Amino acid sequence: YNIPDTIEKQYLVRESKARVHQAQFREAVINVYRERCAISGLPVKTLLEAAHIIPDAEERGETTVNNGLSLSRIHHKAYDANLIGITPDYEVKVGDRLKEISDGPMLEVALQDIHGKRLILPQEQKYCPKRELLEVRFNEFLSEN
């Protein structure tokens, strides 16, 4: 790698489309999961994100609580990258790409050891993730693993 000593600051002004509803979606999802990660149980709200099962940018991506999961940042990123998947029966699966890496306790505890774990679900059934949405997303995970 050619790593420069300094990096020139550059800025770009652009117009963008903001998801105004995202803050409300985040609050609702994290609240129904009692401010915990659905995979690890982590109870630190500032480290939690509302992950869409089917992204809201997609036509079938609903802006409903049961199209969301309260996940820690690392689990959210891994889920979005299809490194982990969630079955329609609420079981976490770790993809082969992550299983094959050996790189210390962070990877092992935070990601590899969650294989086969069941999601921590909202207390009210109506807020649980929709199985049909999980199935669509899990099939995407399987196609990449």
N, CA, C and O atoms as a GROMACS GRO file, in nm:
protein
  580
    1TYR      N    1   0.083  -0.120   0.000
    1TYR     CA    2   0.000   0.000   0.000
    1TYR      C    3   0.086   0.124   0.000
    1TYR      O    4   0.190   0.129   0.065
    2ASN      N    5   0.041   0.225  -0.074
    2ASN     CA    6   0.108   0.354  -0.072
    2ASN      C    7   0.024   0.444   0.017
    2ASN      O    8  -0.079   0.497  -0.027
    3ILE      N    9   0.066   0.463   0.139
    3ILE     CA   10  -0.010   0.541   0.237
    3ILE      C   11   0.048   0.681   0.245
    3ILE      O   12   0.165   0.697   0.282
    4PRO      N   13  -0.031   0.782   0.211
    4PRO     CA   14   0.021   0.920   0.213
    4PRO      C   15   0.041   0.971   0.356
    4PRO      O   16  -0.026   0.927   0.449
    5ASP      N   17   0.135   1.065   0.372
    5ASP     CA   18   0.159   1.125   0.502
    5ASP      C   19   0.041   1.211   0.545
    5ASP      O   20   0.002   1.213   0.662
    6THR      N   21  -0.016   1.283   0.448
    6THR     CA   22  -0.134   1.364   0.475
    6THR      C   23  -0.237   1.338   0.365
    6THR      O   24  -0.202   1.299   0.254
    7ILE      N   25  -0.358   1.360   0.398
    7ILE     CA   26  -0.468   1.342   0.303
    7ILE      C   27  -0.533   1.478   0.285
    7ILE      O   28  -0.575   1.542   0.381
    8GLU      N   29  -0.541   1.520   0.161
    8GLU     CA   30  -0.600   1.650   0.131
    8GLU      C   31  -0.750   1.649   0.164
    8GLU      O   32  -0.822   1.557   0.125
    9LYS      N   33  -0.794   1.751   0.235
    9LYS     CA   34  -0.936   1.764   0.266
    9LYS      C   35  -1.010   1.806   0.140
    9LYS      O   36  -0.968   1.900   0.071
   10GLN      N   37  -1.117   1.738   0.110
   10GLN     CA   38  -1.200   1.773  -0.004
   10GLN      C   39  -1.346   1.758   0.039
   10GLN      O   40  -1.381   1.668   0.115
   11TYR      N   41  -1.429   1.847  -0.010
   11TYR     CA   42  -1.570   1.844   0.026
   11TYR      C   43  -1.655   1.851  -0.099
   11TYR      O   44  -1.613   1.905  -0.201
   12LEU      N   45  -1.771   1.796  -0.091
   12LEU     CA   46  -1.864   1.794  -0.200
   12LEU      C   47  -2.001   1.829  -0.144
   12LEU      O   48  -2.042   1.773  -0.043
   13VAL      N   49  -2.070   1.918  -0.207
   13VAL     CA   50  -2.206   1.950  -0.167
   13VAL      C   51  -2.298   1.872  -0.259
   13VAL      O   52  -2.284   1.877  -0.382
   14ARG      N   53  -2.393   1.798  -0.201
   14ARG     CA   54  -2.484   1.720  -0.283
   14ARG      C   55  -2.624   1.721  -0.226
   14ARG      O   56  -2.646   1.745  -0.107
   15GLU      N   57  -2.716   1.695  -0.312
   15GLU     CA   58  -2.856   1.682  -0.271
   15GLU      C   59  -2.881   1.535  -0.244
   15GLU      O   60  -2.835   1.449  -0.320
   16SER      N   61  -2.954   1.507  -0.137
   16SER     CA   62  -2.981   1.366  -0.106
   16SER      C   63  -3.124   1.350  -0.056
   16SER      O   64  -3.189   1.445  -0.012
   17LYS      N   65  -3.170   1.229  -0.065
   17LYS     CA   66  -3.303   1.195  -0.015
   17LYS      C   67  -3.286   1.134   0.124
   17LYS      O   68  -3.220   1.031   0.139
   18ALA      N   69  -3.344   1.197   0.224
   18ALA     CA   70  -3.332   1.151   0.362
   18ALA      C   71  -3.455   1.069   0.402
   18ALA      O   72  -3.568   1.103   0.368
   19ARG      N   73  -3.429   0.962   0.475
   19ARG     CA   74  -3.539   0.878   0.526
   19ARG      C   75  -3.587   0.939   0.658
   19ARG      O   76  -3.539   0.902   0.765
   20VAL      N   77  -3.680   1.028   0.649
   20VAL     CA   78  -3.729   1.101   0.766
   20VAL      C   79  -3.792   1.007   0.868
   20VAL      O   80  -3.786   1.031   0.988
   21HIS      N   81  -3.851   0.901   0.820
   21HIS     CA   82  -3.919   0.805   0.908
   21HIS      C   83  -3.822   0.716   0.986
   21HIS      O   84  -3.864   0.644   1.076
   22GLN      N   85  -3.693   0.718   0.952
   22GLN     CA   86  -3.597   0.625   1.010
   22GLN      C   87  -3.584   0.640   1.162
   22GLN      O   88  -3.573   0.540   1.232
   23ALA      N   89  -3.585   0.761   1.213
   23ALA     CA   90  -3.573   0.781   1.358
   23ALA      C   91  -3.692   0.720   1.432
   23ALA      O   92  -3.676   0.658   1.537
   24GLN      N   93  -3.809   0.738   1.376
   24GLN     CA   94  -3.930   0.680   1.438
   24GLN      C   95  -3.926   0.527   1.430
   24GLN      O   96  -3.963   0.459   1.526
   25PHE      N   97  -3.881   0.473   1.318
   25PHE     CA   98  -3.868   0.328   1.301
   25PHE      C   99  -3.768   0.274   1.405
   25PHE      O  100  -3.795   0.172   1.469
   26ARG      N  101  -3.654   0.340   1.420
   26ARG     CA  102  -3.552   0.296   1.515
   26ARG      C  103  -3.608   0.292   1.657
   26ARG      O  104  -3.592   0.192   1.728
   27GLU      N  105  -3.672   0.399   1.698
   27GLU     CA  106  -3.728   0.405   1.834
   27GLU      C  107  -3.829   0.293   1.858
   27GLU      O  108  -3.824   0.225   1.961
   28ALA      N  109  -3.920   0.274   1.763
   28ALA     CA  110  -4.024   0.172   1.778
   28ALA      C  111  -3.963   0.032   1.787
   28ALA      O  112  -4.000  -0.047   1.874
   29VAL      N  113  -3.870   0.002   1.697
   29VAL     CA  114  -3.810  -0.132   1.695
   29VAL      C  115  -3.731  -0.157   1.823
   29VAL      O  116  -3.748  -0.260   1.888
   30ILE      N  117  -3.646  -0.064   1.860
   30ILE     CA  118  -3.565  -0.084   1.980
   30ILE      C  119  -3.652  -0.094   2.104
   30ILE      O  120  -3.622  -0.172   2.195
   31ASN      N  121  -3.760  -0.018   2.109
   31ASN     CA  122  -3.849  -0.025   2.226
   31ASN      C  123  -3.920  -0.160   2.237
   31ASN      O  124  -3.933  -0.212   2.348
   32VAL      N  125  -3.967  -0.218   2.126
   32VAL     CA  126  -4.037  -0.348   2.137
   32VAL      C  127  -3.941  -0.460   2.175
   32VAL      O  128  -3.984  -0.563   2.226
   33TYR      N  129  -3.812  -0.439   2.152
   33TYR     CA  130  -3.712  -0.538   2.195
   33TYR      C  131  -3.655  -0.502   2.333
   33TYR      O  132  -3.552  -0.556   2.375
   34ARG      N  133  -3.723  -0.414   2.403
   34ARG     CA  134  -3.687  -0.374   2.539
   34ARG      C  135  -3.542  -0.323   2.549
   34ARG      O  136  -3.471  -0.349   2.645
   35GLU      N  137  -3.502  -0.248   2.444
   35GLU     CA  138  -3.370  -0.186   2.437
   35GLU      C  139  -3.257  -0.287   2.451
   35GLU      O  140  -3.159  -0.264   2.522
   36ARG      N  141  -3.274  -0.400   2.381
   36ARG     CA  142  -3.172  -0.506   2.380
   36ARG      C  143  -3.149  -0.555   2.238
   36ARG      O  144  -3.238  -0.546   2.152
   37CYS      N  145  -3.031  -0.606   2.214
   37CYS     CA  146  -3.001  -0.670   2.086
   37CYS      C  147  -3.074  -0.803   2.080
   37CYS      O  148  -3.068  -0.881   2.175
   38ALA      N  149  -3.143  -0.830   1.970
   38ALA     CA  150  -3.220  -0.954   1.955
   38ALA      C  151  -3.131  -1.077   1.946
   38ALA      O  152  -3.179  -1.190   1.962
   39ILE      N  153  -3.002  -1.058   1.920
   39ILE     CA  154  -2.910  -1.172   1.911
   39ILE      C  155  -2.832  -1.190   2.040
   39ILE      O  156  -2.831  -1.299   2.097
   40SER      N  157  -2.767  -1.085   2.086
   40SER     CA  158  -2.677  -1.096   2.202
   40SER      C  159  -2.742  -1.059   2.334
   40SER      O  160  -2.694  -1.099   2.440
   41GLY      N  161  -2.851  -0.983   2.329
   41GLY     CA  162  -2.911  -0.934   2.452
   41GLY      C  163  -2.845  -0.807   2.505
   41GLY      O  164  -2.881  -0.758   2.612
   42LEU      N  165  -2.748  -0.754   2.431
   42LEU     CA  166  -2.677  -0.633   2.473
   42LEU      C  167  -2.777  -0.522   2.509
   42LEU      O  168  -2.859  -0.485   2.425
   43PRO      N  169  -2.771  -0.469   2.634
   43PRO     CA  170  -2.868  -0.368   2.676
   43PRO      C  171  -2.817  -0.224   2.672
   43PRO      O  172  -2.850  -0.145   2.760
   44VAL      N  173  -2.738  -0.190   2.571
   44VAL     CA  174  -2.682  -0.055   2.561
   44VAL      C  175  -2.746   0.012   2.439
   44VAL      O  176  -2.706  -0.014   2.325
   45LYS      N  177  -2.844   0.097   2.464
   45LYS     CA  178  -2.923   0.156   2.355
   45LYS      C  179  -2.839   0.230   2.253
   45LYS      O  180  -2.869   0.226   2.134
   46THR      N  181  -2.734   0.298   2.296
   46THR     CA  182  -2.652   0.373   2.202
   46THR      C  183  -2.576   0.283   2.105
   46THR      O  184  -2.526   0.330   2.002
   47LEU      N  185  -2.565   0.154   2.136
   47LEU     CA  186  -2.498   0.059   2.047
   47LEU      C  187  -2.596  -0.024   1.966
   47LEU      O  188  -2.557  -0.117   1.896
   48LEU      N  189  -2.725   0.010   1.975
   48LEU     CA  190  -2.827  -0.064   1.903
   48LEU      C  191  -2.875   0.011   1.779
   48LEU      O  192  -2.879   0.134   1.776
   49GLU      N  193  -2.912  -0.066   1.678
   49GLU     CA  194  -2.967  -0.010   1.555
   49GLU      C  195  -3.089  -0.091   1.516
   49GLU      O  196  -3.102  -0.208   1.551
   50ALA      N  197  -3.178  -0.027   1.443
   50ALA     CA  198  -3.296  -0.096   1.391
   50ALA      C  199  -3.262  -0.145   1.251
   50ALA      O  200  -3.253  -0.066   1.157
   51ALA      N  201  -3.243  -0.275   1.238
   51ALA     CA  202  -3.210  -0.334   1.109
   51ALA      C  203  -3.338  -0.373   1.037
   51ALA      O  204  -3.429  -0.430   1.096
   52HIS      N  205  -3.345  -0.341   0.910
   52HIS     CA  206  -3.458  -0.385   0.828
   52HIS      C  207  -3.433  -0.529   0.784
   52HIS      O  208  -3.322  -0.563   0.744
   53ILE      N  209  -3.535  -0.612   0.789
   53ILE     CA  210  -3.523  -0.746   0.734
   53ILE      C  211  -3.518  -0.734   0.582
   53ILE      O  212  -3.424  -0.781   0.519
   54ILE      N  213  -3.619  -0.671   0.525
   54ILE     CA  214  -3.618  -0.635   0.384
   54ILE      C  215  -3.596  -0.483   0.381
   54ILE      O  216  -3.679  -0.409   0.434
   55PRO      N  217  -3.488  -0.436   0.321
   55PRO     CA  218  -3.458  -0.293   0.322
   55PRO      C  219  -3.575  -0.208   0.273
   55PRO      O  220  -3.645  -0.247   0.178
   56ASP      N  221  -3.597  -0.094   0.336
   56ASP     CA  222  -3.712  -0.010   0.297
   56ASP      C  223  -3.692   0.053   0.160
   56ASP      O  224  -3.788   0.106   0.103
   57ALA      N  225  -3.571   0.049   0.108
   57ALA     CA  226  -3.549   0.100  -0.028
   57ALA      C  227  -3.610   0.006  -0.133
   57ALA      O  228  -3.638   0.047  -0.245
   58GLU      N  229  -3.629  -0.120  -0.095
   58GLU     CA  230  -3.693  -0.215  -0.185
   58GLU      C  231  -3.844  -0.197  -0.180
   58GLU      O  232  -3.898  -0.155  -0.077
   59GLU      N  233  -3.911  -0.227  -0.288
   59GLU     CA  234  -4.056  -0.209  -0.296
   59GLU      C  235  -4.129  -0.287  -0.187
   59GLU      O  236  -4.225  -0.238  -0.129
   60ARG      N  237  -4.084  -0.409  -0.159
   60ARG     CA  238  -4.150  -0.491  -0.057
   60ARG      C  239  -4.100  -0.462   0.085
   60ARG      O  240  -4.146  -0.525   0.180
   61GLY      N  241  -4.008  -0.367   0.098
   61GLY     CA  242  -3.955  -0.330   0.229
   61GLY      C  243  -4.054  -0.244   0.305
   61GLY      O  244  -4.073  -0.126   0.273
   62GLU      N  245  -4.116  -0.302   0.403
   62GLU     CA  246  -4.219  -0.234   0.482
   62GLU      C  247  -4.157  -0.148   0.591
   62GLU      O  248  -4.048  -0.178   0.641
   63THR      N  249  -4.225  -0.043   0.627
   63THR     CA  250  -4.180   0.040   0.739
   63THR      C  251  -4.265   0.006   0.861
   63THR      O  252  -4.329   0.091   0.922
   64THR      N  253  -4.264  -0.124   0.894
   64THR     CA  254  -4.338  -0.174   1.010
   64THR      C  255  -4.239  -0.236   1.108
   64THR      O  256  -4.132  -0.281   1.069
   65VAL      N  257  -4.277  -0.237   1.234
   65VAL     CA  258  -4.190  -0.291   1.338
   65VAL      C  259  -4.155  -0.437   1.310
   65VAL      O  260  -4.044  -0.481   1.341
   66ASN      N  261  -4.249  -0.514   1.254
   66ASN     CA  262  -4.218  -0.655   1.231
   66ASN      C  263  -4.137  -0.678   1.102
   66ASN      O  264  -4.120  -0.792   1.059
   67ASN      N  265  -4.088  -0.571   1.040
   67ASN     CA  266  -3.986  -0.581   0.936
   67ASN      C  267  -3.854  -0.530   0.993
   67ASN      O  268  -3.763  -0.493   0.918
   68GLY      N  269  -3.844  -0.528   1.125
   68GLY     CA  270  -3.724  -0.476   1.189
   68GLY      C  271  -3.671  -0.568   1.297
   68GLY      O  272  -3.744  -0.650   1.353
   69LEU      N  273  -3.544  -0.552   1.324
   69LEU     CA  274  -3.476  -0.625   1.432
   69LEU      C  275  -3.390  -0.526   1.508
   69LEU      O  276  -3.323  -0.443   1.447
   70SER      N  277  -3.389  -0.534   1.638
   70SER     CA  278  -3.300  -0.454   1.719
   70SER      C  279  -3.168  -0.530   1.728
   70SER      O  280  -3.160  -0.636   1.791
   71LEU      N  281  -3.064  -0.475   1.665
   71LEU     CA  282  -2.935  -0.544   1.661
   71LEU      C  283  -2.823  -0.450   1.703
   71LEU      O  284  -2.829  -0.329   1.681
   72SER      N  285  -2.720  -0.507   1.765
   72SER     CA  286  -2.600  -0.429   1.792
   72SER      C  287  -2.539  -0.390   1.658
   72SER      O  288  -2.571  -0.450   1.555
   73ARG      N  289  -2.455  -0.291   1.659
   73ARG     CA  290  -2.397  -0.242   1.533
   73ARG      C  291  -2.322  -0.352   1.458
   73ARG      O  292  -2.333  -0.362   1.336
   74ILE      N  293  -2.246  -0.434   1.529
   74ILE     CA  294  -2.169  -0.538   1.461
   74ILE      C  295  -2.263  -0.643   1.401
   74ILE      O  296  -2.238  -0.691   1.290
   75HIS      N  297  -2.370  -0.679   1.472
   75HIS     CA  298  -2.464  -0.777   1.418
   75HIS      C  299  -2.544  -0.718   1.301
   75HIS      O  300  -2.574  -0.789   1.205
   76HIS      N  301  -2.577  -0.590   1.309
   76HIS     CA  302  -2.649  -0.526   1.199
   76HIS      C  303  -2.564  -0.528   1.071
   76HIS      O  304  -2.612  -0.565   0.964
   77LYS      N  305  -2.438  -0.488   1.083
   77LYS     CA  306  -2.350  -0.486   0.966
   77LYS      C  307  -2.331  -0.627   0.910
   77LYS      O  308  -2.332  -0.646   0.788
   78ALA      N  309  -2.314  -0.725   0.997
   78ALA     CA  310  -2.297  -0.863   0.952
   78ALA      C  311  -2.424  -0.914   0.885
   78ALA      O  312  -2.417  -0.988   0.787
   79TYR      N  313  -2.540  -0.876   0.937
   79TYR     CA  314  -2.668  -0.917   0.878
   79TYR      C  315  -2.687  -0.852   0.740
   79TYR      O  316  -2.725  -0.920   0.645
   80ASP      N  317  -2.661  -0.724   0.731
   80ASP     CA  318  -2.674  -0.655   0.602
   80ASP      C  319  -2.579  -0.711   0.497
   80ASP      O  320  -2.611  -0.711   0.378
   81ALA      N  321  -2.462  -0.760   0.539
   81ALA     CA  322  -2.364  -0.815   0.446
   81ALA      C  323  -2.386  -0.965   0.421
   81ALA      O  324  -2.305  -1.029   0.354
   82ASN      N  325  -2.494  -1.020   0.475
   82ASN     CA  326  -2.524  -1.163   0.463
   82ASN      C  327  -2.412  -1.251   0.516
   82ASN      O  328  -2.390  -1.361   0.466
   83LEU      N  329  -2.341  -1.203   0.618
   83LEU     CA  330  -2.243  -1.285   0.688
   83LEU      C  331  -2.313  -1.370   0.793
   83LEU      O  332  -2.266  -1.478   0.828
   84ILE      N  333  -2.427  -1.319   0.843
   84ILE     CA  334  -2.514  -1.398   0.929
   84ILE      C  335  -2.655  -1.391   0.870
   84ILE      O  336  -2.690  -1.296   0.801
   85GLY      N  337  -2.734  -1.492   0.898
   85GLY     CA  338  -2.872  -1.496   0.851
   85GLY      C  339  -2.963  -1.539   0.964
   85GLY      O  340  -2.917  -1.593   1.065
   86ILE      N  341  -3.092  -1.515   0.947
   86ILE     CA  342  -3.191  -1.553   1.047
   86ILE      C  343  -3.300  -1.631   0.976
   86ILE      O  344  -3.362  -1.583   0.882
   87THR      N  345  -3.323  -1.752   1.024
   87THR     CA  346  -3.423  -1.839   0.962
   87THR      C  347  -3.564  -1.790   0.995
   87THR      O  348  -3.582  -1.710   1.087
   88PRO      N  349  -3.664  -1.837   0.920
   88PRO     CA  350  -3.802  -1.801   0.953
   88PRO      C  351  -3.847  -1.853   1.091
   88PRO      O  352  -3.950  -1.811   1.143
   89ASP      N  353  -3.769  -1.944   1.148
   89ASP     CA  354  -3.796  -1.996   1.282
   89ASP      C  355  -3.713  -1.924   1.388
   89ASP      O  356  -3.698  -1.974   1.500
   90TYR      N  357  -3.659  -1.809   1.352
   90TYR     CA  358  -3.586  -1.720   1.443
   90TYR      C  359  -3.454  -1.778   1.494
   90TYR      O  360  -3.415  -1.752   1.608
   91GLU      N  361  -3.387  -1.855   1.412
   91GLU     CA  362  -3.257  -1.910   1.449
   91GLU      C  363  -3.147  -1.839   1.371
   91GLU      O  364  -3.160  -1.818   1.250
   92VAL      N  365  -3.040  -1.804   1.440
   92VAL     CA  366  -2.928  -1.733   1.378
   92VAL      C  367  -2.833  -1.835   1.316
   92VAL      O  368  -2.799  -1.936   1.377
   93LYS      N  369  -2.791  -1.805   1.193
   93LYS     CA  370  -2.693  -1.889   1.123
   93LYS      C  371  -2.574  -1.802   1.086
   93LYS      O  372  -2.589  -1.688   1.044
   94VAL      N  373  -2.457  -1.858   1.102
   94VAL     CA  374  -2.334  -1.787   1.065
   94VAL      C  375  -2.285  -1.846   0.933
   94VAL      O  376  -2.274  -1.968   0.919
   95GLY      N  377  -2.257  -1.760   0.838
   95GLY     CA  378  -2.212  -1.803   0.707
   95GLY      C  379  -2.072  -1.861   0.709
   95GLY      O  380  -1.993  -1.834   0.800
   96ASP      N  381  -2.042  -1.940   0.608
   96ASP     CA  382  -1.912  -2.008   0.598
   96ASP      C  383  -1.796  -1.911   0.598
   96ASP      O  384  -1.690  -1.941   0.653
   97ARG      N  385  -1.814  -1.793   0.536
   97ARG     CA  386  -1.703  -1.697   0.531
   97ARG      C  387  -1.657  -1.658   0.670
   97ARG      O  388  -1.537  -1.640   0.693
   98LEU      N  389  -1.750  -1.643   0.765
   98LEU     CA  390  -1.712  -1.608   0.903
   98LEU      C  391  -1.663  -1.729   0.980
   98LEU      O  392  -1.572  -1.717   1.062
   99LYS      N  393  -1.722  -1.844   0.956
   99LYS     CA  394  -1.682  -1.965   1.030
   99LYS      C  395  -1.537  -2.002   1.004
   99LYS      O  396  -1.470  -2.057   1.091
  100GLU      N  397  -1.489  -1.972   0.884
  100GLU     CA  398  -1.355  -2.014   0.843
  100GLU      C  399  -1.243  -1.924   0.894
  100GLU      O  400  -1.126  -1.961   0.886
  101ILE      N  401  -1.277  -1.807   0.946
  101ILE     CA  402  -1.176  -1.712   0.993
  101ILE      C  403  -1.139  -1.744   1.137
  101ILE      O  404  -1.226  -1.773   1.220
  102SER      N  405  -1.010  -1.740   1.165
  102SER     CA  406  -0.961  -1.757   1.302
  102SER      C  407  -0.883  -1.632   1.337
  102SER      O  408  -0.771  -1.613   1.291
  103ASP      N  409  -0.944  -1.545   1.419
  103ASP     CA  410  -0.878  -1.417   1.446
  103ASP      C  411  -0.909  -1.365   1.586
  103ASP      O  412  -0.929  -1.245   1.604
  104GLY      N  413  -0.912  -1.452   1.684
  104GLY     CA  414  -0.922  -1.406   1.821
  104GLY      C  415  -1.061  -1.405   1.880
  104GLY      O  416  -1.159  -1.438   1.812
  105PRO      N  417  -1.070  -1.366   2.006
  105PRO     CA  418  -1.196  -1.376   2.081
  105PRO      C  419  -1.309  -1.284   2.035
  105PRO      O  420  -1.426  -1.321   2.049
  106MET      N  421  -1.279  -1.169   1.981
  106MET     CA  422  -1.385  -1.079   1.936
  106MET      C  423  -1.468  -1.146   1.827
  106MET      O  424  -1.591  -1.150   1.835
  107LEU      N  425  -1.402  -1.198   1.727
  107LEU     CA  426  -1.471  -1.267   1.618
  107LEU      C  427  -1.542  -1.390   1.670
  107LEU      O  428  -1.658  -1.415   1.636
  108GLU      N  429  -1.475  -1.465   1.753
  108GLU     CA  430  -1.531  -1.590   1.805
  108GLU      C  431  -1.657  -1.565   1.888
  108GLU      O  432  -1.760  -1.627   1.864
  109VAL      N  433  -1.648  -1.477   1.986
  109VAL     CA  434  -1.759  -1.454   2.079
  109VAL      C  435  -1.871  -1.373   2.014
  109VAL      O  436  -1.989  -1.406   2.028
  110ALA      N  437  -1.835  -1.266   1.944
  110ALA     CA  438  -1.938  -1.176   1.889
  110ALA      C  439  -2.010  -1.234   1.769
  110ALA      O  440  -2.127  -1.203   1.746
  111LEU      N  441  -1.942  -1.318   1.690
  111LEU     CA  442  -2.003  -1.363   1.565
  111LEU      C  443  -2.010  -1.515   1.550
  111LEU      O  444  -2.117  -1.570   1.526
  112GLN      N  445  -1.900  -1.583   1.564
  112GLN     CA  446  -1.901  -1.728   1.539
  112GLN      C  447  -1.986  -1.805   1.639
  112GLN      O  448  -2.055  -1.901   1.601
  113ASP      N  449  -1.983  -1.766   1.765
  113ASP     CA  450  -2.056  -1.840   1.869
  113ASP      C  451  -2.207  -1.817   1.868
  113ASP      O  452  -2.279  -1.880   1.945
  114ILE      N  453  -2.256  -1.728   1.781
  114ILE     CA  454  -2.401  -1.705   1.777
  114ILE      C  455  -2.473  -1.803   1.685
  114ILE      O  456  -2.596  -1.804   1.677
  115HIS      N  457  -2.394  -1.887   1.615
  115HIS     CA  458  -2.454  -1.986   1.523
  115HIS      C  459  -2.546  -2.079   1.603
  115HIS      O  460  -2.506  -2.138   1.703
  116GLY      N  461  -2.670  -2.091   1.557
  116GLY     CA  462  -2.768  -2.178   1.622
  116GLY      C  463  -2.845  -2.112   1.735
  116GLY      O  464  -2.936  -2.173   1.792
  117LYS      N  465  -2.809  -1.990   1.768
  117LYS     CA  466  -2.877  -1.918   1.876
  117LYS      C  467  -3.016  -1.873   1.830
  117LYS      O  468  -3.036  -1.842   1.712
  118ARG      N  469  -3.110  -1.871   1.922
  118ARG     CA  470  -3.245  -1.824   1.890
  118ARG      C  471  -3.255  -1.675   1.922
  118ARG      O  472  -3.195  -1.627   2.018
  119LEU      N  473  -3.331  -1.603   1.839
  119LEU     CA  474  -3.352  -1.460   1.862
  119LEU      C  475  -3.427  -1.436   1.993
  119LEU      O  476  -3.511  -1.515   2.034
  120ILE      N  477  -3.394  -1.326   2.054
  120ILE     CA  478  -3.473  -1.275   2.167
  120ILE      C  479  -3.584  -1.194   2.103
  120ILE      O  480  -3.558  -1.095   2.035
  121LEU      N  481  -3.707  -1.235   2.123
  121LEU     CA  482  -3.821  -1.174   2.053
  121LEU      C  483  -3.895  -1.073   2.140
  121LEU      O  484  -3.886  -1.077   2.263
  122PRO      N  485  -3.969  -0.983   2.076
  122PRO     CA  486  -4.056  -0.892   2.152
  122PRO      C  487  -4.160  -0.973   2.232
  122PRO      O  488  -4.197  -1.084   2.192
  123GLN      N  489  -4.205  -0.917   2.342
  123GLN     CA  490  -4.304  -0.987   2.426
  123GLN      C  491  -4.437  -1.002   2.355
  123GLN      O  492  -4.504  -1.104   2.369
  124GLU      N  493  -4.476  -0.901   2.278
  124GLU     CA  494  -4.603  -0.907   2.206
  124GLU      C  495  -4.584  -0.971   2.070
  124GLU      O  496  -4.502  -0.926   1.990
  125GLN      N  497  -4.660  -1.076   2.043
  125GLN     CA  498  -4.651  -1.152   1.919
  125GLN      C  499  -4.665  -1.064   1.795
  125GLN      O  500  -4.598  -1.087   1.694
  126LYS      N  501  -4.752  -0.963   1.801
  126LYS     CA  502  -4.777  -0.879   1.683
  126LYS      C  503  -4.654  -0.802   1.639
  126LYS      O  504  -4.650  -0.753   1.526
  127TYR      N  505  -4.554  -0.789   1.725
  127TYR     CA  506  -4.432  -0.717   1.690
  127TYR      C  507  -4.317  -0.808   1.647
  127TYR      O  508  -4.212  -0.760   1.606
  128CYS      N  509  -4.337  -0.939   1.656
  128CYS     CA  510  -4.232  -1.034   1.616
  128CYS      C  511  -4.205  -1.022   1.467
  128CYS      O  512  -4.294  -0.988   1.389
  129PRO      N  513  -4.081  -1.050   1.428
  129PRO     CA  514  -4.048  -1.043   1.285
  129PRO      C  515  -4.138  -1.133   1.202
  129PRO      O  516  -4.166  -1.247   1.240
  130LYS      N  517  -4.182  -1.081   1.087
  130LYS     CA  518  -4.266  -1.160   0.997
  130LYS      C  519  -4.184  -1.274   0.938
  130LYS      O  520  -4.078  -1.252   0.880
  131ARG      N  521  -4.235  -1.395   0.954
  131ARG     CA  522  -4.163  -1.514   0.906
  131ARG      C  523  -4.143  -1.510   0.754
  131ARG      O  524  -4.039  -1.552   0.704
  132GLU      N  525  -4.244  -1.459   0.681
  132GLU     CA  526  -4.229  -1.457   0.535
  132GLU      C  527  -4.120  -1.360   0.490
  132GLU      O  528  -4.055  -1.383   0.388
  133LEU      N  529  -4.101  -1.251   0.564
  133LEU     CA  530  -3.992  -1.158   0.532
  133LEU      C  531  -3.857  -1.221   0.566
  133LEU      O  532  -3.760  -1.208   0.491
  134LEU      N  533  -3.851  -1.288   0.681
  134LEU     CA  534  -3.728  -1.357   0.719
  134LEU      C  535  -3.691  -1.465   0.616
  134LEU      O  536  -3.574  -1.486   0.587
  135GLU      N  537  -3.792  -1.532   0.564
  135GLU     CA  538  -3.766  -1.638   0.466
  135GLU      C  539  -3.703  -1.580   0.338
  135GLU      O  540  -3.607  -1.635   0.286
  136VAL      N  541  -3.760  -1.469   0.290
  136VAL     CA  542  -3.704  -1.404   0.171
  136VAL      C  543  -3.559  -1.365   0.196
  136VAL      O  544  -3.472  -1.391   0.113
  137ARG      N  545  -3.535  -1.304   0.309
  137ARG     CA  546  -3.399  -1.257   0.342
  137ARG      C  547  -3.304  -1.374   0.367
  137ARG      O  548  -3.188  -1.368   0.327
  138PHE      N  549  -3.353  -1.480   0.432
  138PHE     CA  550  -3.268  -1.595   0.460
  138PHE      C  551  -3.227  -1.665   0.330
  138PHE      O  552  -3.115  -1.716   0.319
  139ASN      N  553  -3.315  -1.666   0.232
  139ASN     CA  554  -3.280  -1.725   0.102
  139ASN      C  555  -3.169  -1.646   0.035
  139ASN      O  556  -3.085  -1.704  -0.034
  140GLU      N  557  -3.167  -1.515   0.054
  140GLU     CA  558  -3.057  -1.432   0.002
  140GLU      C  559  -2.926  -1.471   0.072
  140GLU      O  560  -2.821  -1.483   0.009
  141PHE      N  561  -2.935  -1.489   0.204
  141PHE     CA  562  -2.818  -1.532   0.282
  141PHE      C  563  -2.765  -1.666   0.229
  141PHE      O  564  -2.645  -1.682   0.208
  142LEU      N  565  -2.856  -1.760   0.209
  142LEU     CA  566  -2.815  -1.893   0.161
  142LEU      C  567  -2.749  -1.885   0.024
  142LEU      O  568  -2.653  -1.957  -0.003
  143SER      N  569  -2.800  -1.798  -0.063
  143SER     CA  570  -2.744  -1.789  -0.198
  143SER      C  571  -2.602  -1.732  -0.198
  143SER      O  572  -2.527  -1.753  -0.294
  144GLU      N  573  -2.564  -1.662  -0.092
  144GLU     CA  574  -2.428  -1.605  -0.082
  144GLU      C  575  -2.334  -1.689   0.003
  144GLU      O  576  -2.215  -1.658   0.016
  145ASN      N  577  -2.387  -1.795   0.062
  145ASN     CA  578  -2.304  -1.879   0.152
  145ASN      C  579  -2.301  -2.023   0.106
  145ASN      O  580  -2.236  -2.107   0.168
   0.00000   0.00000   0.00000
